[in-house]
Short mmCIF file of C-alpha atoms in Angstrom, two decimals:
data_model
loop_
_atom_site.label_atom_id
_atom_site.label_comp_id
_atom_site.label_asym_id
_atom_site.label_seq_id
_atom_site.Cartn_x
_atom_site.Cartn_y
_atom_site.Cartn_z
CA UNK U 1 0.00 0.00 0.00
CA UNK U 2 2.48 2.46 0.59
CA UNK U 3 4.65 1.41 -2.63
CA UNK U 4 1.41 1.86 -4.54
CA UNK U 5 0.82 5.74 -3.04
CA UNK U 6 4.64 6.69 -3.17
CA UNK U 7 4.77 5.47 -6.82
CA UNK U 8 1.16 7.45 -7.15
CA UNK U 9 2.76 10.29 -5.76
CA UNK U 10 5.64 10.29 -7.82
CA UNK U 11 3.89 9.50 -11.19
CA UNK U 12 1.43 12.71 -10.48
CA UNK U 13 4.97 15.11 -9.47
CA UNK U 14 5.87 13.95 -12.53
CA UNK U 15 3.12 14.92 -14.63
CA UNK U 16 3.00 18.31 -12.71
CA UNK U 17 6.55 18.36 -14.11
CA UNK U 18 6.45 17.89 -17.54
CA UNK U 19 3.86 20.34 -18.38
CA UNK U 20 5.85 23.24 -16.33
CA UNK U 21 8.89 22.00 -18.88
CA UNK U 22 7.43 22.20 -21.44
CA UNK U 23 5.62 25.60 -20.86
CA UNK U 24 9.15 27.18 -20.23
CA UNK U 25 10.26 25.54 -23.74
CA UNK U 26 7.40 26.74 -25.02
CA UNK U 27 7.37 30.29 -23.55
CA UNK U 28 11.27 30.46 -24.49
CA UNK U 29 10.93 29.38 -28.28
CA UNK U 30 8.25 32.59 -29.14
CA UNK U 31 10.70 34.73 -27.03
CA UNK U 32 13.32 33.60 -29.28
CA UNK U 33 10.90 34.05 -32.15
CA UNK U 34 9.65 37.74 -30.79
CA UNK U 35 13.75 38.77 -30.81
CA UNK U 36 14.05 37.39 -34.25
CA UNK U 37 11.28 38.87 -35.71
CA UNK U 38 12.58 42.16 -34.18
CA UNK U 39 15.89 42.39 -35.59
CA UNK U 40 13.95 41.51 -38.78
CA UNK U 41 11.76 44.40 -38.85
CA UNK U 42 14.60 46.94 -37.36
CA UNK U 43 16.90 45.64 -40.23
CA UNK U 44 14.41 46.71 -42.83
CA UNK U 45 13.65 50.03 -40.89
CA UNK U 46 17.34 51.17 -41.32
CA UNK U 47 17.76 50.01 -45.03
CA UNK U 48 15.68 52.17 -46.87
CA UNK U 49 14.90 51.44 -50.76
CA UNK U 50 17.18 51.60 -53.37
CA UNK U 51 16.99 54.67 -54.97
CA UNK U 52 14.56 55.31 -58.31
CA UNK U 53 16.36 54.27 -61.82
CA UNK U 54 18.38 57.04 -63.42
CA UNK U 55 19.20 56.31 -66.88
CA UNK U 56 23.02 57.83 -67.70
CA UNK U 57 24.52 60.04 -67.52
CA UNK U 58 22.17 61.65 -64.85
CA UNK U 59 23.32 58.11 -62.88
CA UNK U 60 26.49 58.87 -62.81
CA UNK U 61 26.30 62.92 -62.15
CA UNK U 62 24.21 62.86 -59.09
CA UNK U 63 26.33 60.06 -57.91
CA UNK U 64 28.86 62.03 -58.14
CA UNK U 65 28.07 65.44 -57.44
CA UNK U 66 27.72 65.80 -53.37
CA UNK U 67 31.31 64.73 -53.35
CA UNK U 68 32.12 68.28 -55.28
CA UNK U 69 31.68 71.66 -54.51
CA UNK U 70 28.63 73.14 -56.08
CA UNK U 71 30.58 75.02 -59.13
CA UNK U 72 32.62 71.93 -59.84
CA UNK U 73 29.04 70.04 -59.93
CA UNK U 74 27.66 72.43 -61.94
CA UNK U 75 30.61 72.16 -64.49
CA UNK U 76 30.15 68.06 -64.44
CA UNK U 77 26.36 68.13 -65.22
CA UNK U 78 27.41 71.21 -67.75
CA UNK U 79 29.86 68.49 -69.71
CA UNK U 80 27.34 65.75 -69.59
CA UNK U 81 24.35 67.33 -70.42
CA UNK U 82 25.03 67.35 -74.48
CA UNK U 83 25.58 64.05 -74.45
CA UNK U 84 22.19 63.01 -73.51
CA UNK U 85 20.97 61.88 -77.09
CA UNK U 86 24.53 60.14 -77.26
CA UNK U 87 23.99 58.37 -73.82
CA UNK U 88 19.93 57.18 -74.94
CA UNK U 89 21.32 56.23 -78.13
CA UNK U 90 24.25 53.50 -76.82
CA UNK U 91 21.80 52.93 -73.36
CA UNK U 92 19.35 51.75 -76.22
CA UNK U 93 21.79 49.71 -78.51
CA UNK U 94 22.91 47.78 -75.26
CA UNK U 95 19.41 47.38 -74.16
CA UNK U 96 18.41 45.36 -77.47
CA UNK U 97 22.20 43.53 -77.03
CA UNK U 98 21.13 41.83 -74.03
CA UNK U 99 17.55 41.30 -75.72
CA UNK U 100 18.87 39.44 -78.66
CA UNK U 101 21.03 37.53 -75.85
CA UNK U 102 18.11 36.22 -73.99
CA UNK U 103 16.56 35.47 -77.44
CA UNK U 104 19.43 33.13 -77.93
CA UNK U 105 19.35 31.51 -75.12
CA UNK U 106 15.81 30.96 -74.78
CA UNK U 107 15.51 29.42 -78.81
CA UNK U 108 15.18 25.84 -78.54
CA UNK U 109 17.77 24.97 -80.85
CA UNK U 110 21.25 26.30 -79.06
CA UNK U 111 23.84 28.19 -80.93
CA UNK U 112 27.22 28.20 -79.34
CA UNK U 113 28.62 30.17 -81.60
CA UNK U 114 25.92 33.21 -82.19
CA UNK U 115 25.40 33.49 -78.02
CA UNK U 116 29.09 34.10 -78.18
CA UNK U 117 28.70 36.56 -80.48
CA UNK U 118 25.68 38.20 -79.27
CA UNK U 119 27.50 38.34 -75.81
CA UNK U 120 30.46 40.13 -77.63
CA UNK U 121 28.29 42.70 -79.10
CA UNK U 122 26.89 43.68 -76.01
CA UNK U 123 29.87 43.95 -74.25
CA UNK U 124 31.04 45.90 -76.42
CA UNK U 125 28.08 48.23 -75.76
CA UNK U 126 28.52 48.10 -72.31
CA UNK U 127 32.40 49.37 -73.21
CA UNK U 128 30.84 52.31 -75.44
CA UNK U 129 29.01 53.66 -72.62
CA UNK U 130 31.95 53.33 -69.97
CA UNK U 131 34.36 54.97 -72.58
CA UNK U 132 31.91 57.99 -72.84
CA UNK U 133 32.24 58.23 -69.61
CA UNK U 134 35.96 58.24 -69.04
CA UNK U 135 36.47 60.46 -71.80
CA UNK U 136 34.15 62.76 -70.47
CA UNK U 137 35.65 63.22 -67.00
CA UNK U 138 39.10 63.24 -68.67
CA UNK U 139 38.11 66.07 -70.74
CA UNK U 140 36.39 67.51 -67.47
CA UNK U 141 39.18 67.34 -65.36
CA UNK U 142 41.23 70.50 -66.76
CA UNK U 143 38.06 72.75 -65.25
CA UNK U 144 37.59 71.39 -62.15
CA UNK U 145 39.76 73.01 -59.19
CA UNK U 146 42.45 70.83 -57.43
CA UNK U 147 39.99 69.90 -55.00
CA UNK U 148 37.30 69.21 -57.07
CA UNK U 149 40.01 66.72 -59.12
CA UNK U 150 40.87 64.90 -55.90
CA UNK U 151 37.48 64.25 -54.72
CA UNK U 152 36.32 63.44 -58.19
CA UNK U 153 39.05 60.53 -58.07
CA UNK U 154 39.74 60.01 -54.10
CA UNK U 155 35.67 58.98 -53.70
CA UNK U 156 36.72 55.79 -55.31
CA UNK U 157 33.36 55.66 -57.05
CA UNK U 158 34.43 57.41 -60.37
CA UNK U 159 36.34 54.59 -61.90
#
């Protein structure tokens, strides 16, 4: 009689056990959960968006602008601005490069040989429009003051 109500009494201190155990478990897995879901939300609080598309050269101006003083930013937008049609034209060109690539690789019957070639000429595209570029701060650089030439280059984020 008394092994039957200690071995009652220790089956039901048991079962008041287990339920407190798991409870904590419980109670420490959505605390866990709470935290994460925190630092989730606080990391997309501090990141805002990416910033709207800019075709070039406006892109590459107001990139570079807040790193000069306003006359040498006005003198960069000054040198870009006529080459607007230039930069739509060769944006464009590249544009239907990488269309005619996907076209390639999407036909059912795979050409080696033309995606190579299709690859090539939009590369080469891609080398138009950074060339315009280059030349275009090169050609900038003799009216921009010392400083304005330093930070131009020292950003790290013209070349």
């Amino acid at each position: 009689m008394i092994g039957t109500r200690i071995g009652s009494a220790i089956g039901s201190a048991a079962a008041r056990v287990r339920p407190r155990t798991s409870l904590r478990t419980l109670a420490l897995l959505s605390l866990g959960l709470n935290l994460f879901l925190a630092a989730a939300l606080l990391a997309t609080w501090h990141h805002p968006p990416p910033p709207p598309y800019q075709p070039m050269p406006d892109r590459f101006v107001e990139r570079m602008a807040p790193d000069l003083s306003p006359a040498d930013a006005a003198r960069m937008r000054a040198a870009f601005e006529p080459l607007r049609p230039r930069y739509a034209a060769l944006t464009e060109e590249y544009r239907e490069a990488g269309q005619a690539v996907r076209a390639l690789i999407q036909q059912e019957r795979f050409d080696p040989q033309a995606l190579r070639a299709a690859t090539e000429a939009a590369r080469a595209k891609r080398r138009q429009l950074g060339e315009l570029t280059e030349e275009t701060v090169l050609g900038l650089m003799p009216e921009l003051s010392p400083a304005g030439r330093l930070r131009l280059i020292g950003s790290g984020r013209a070349f």
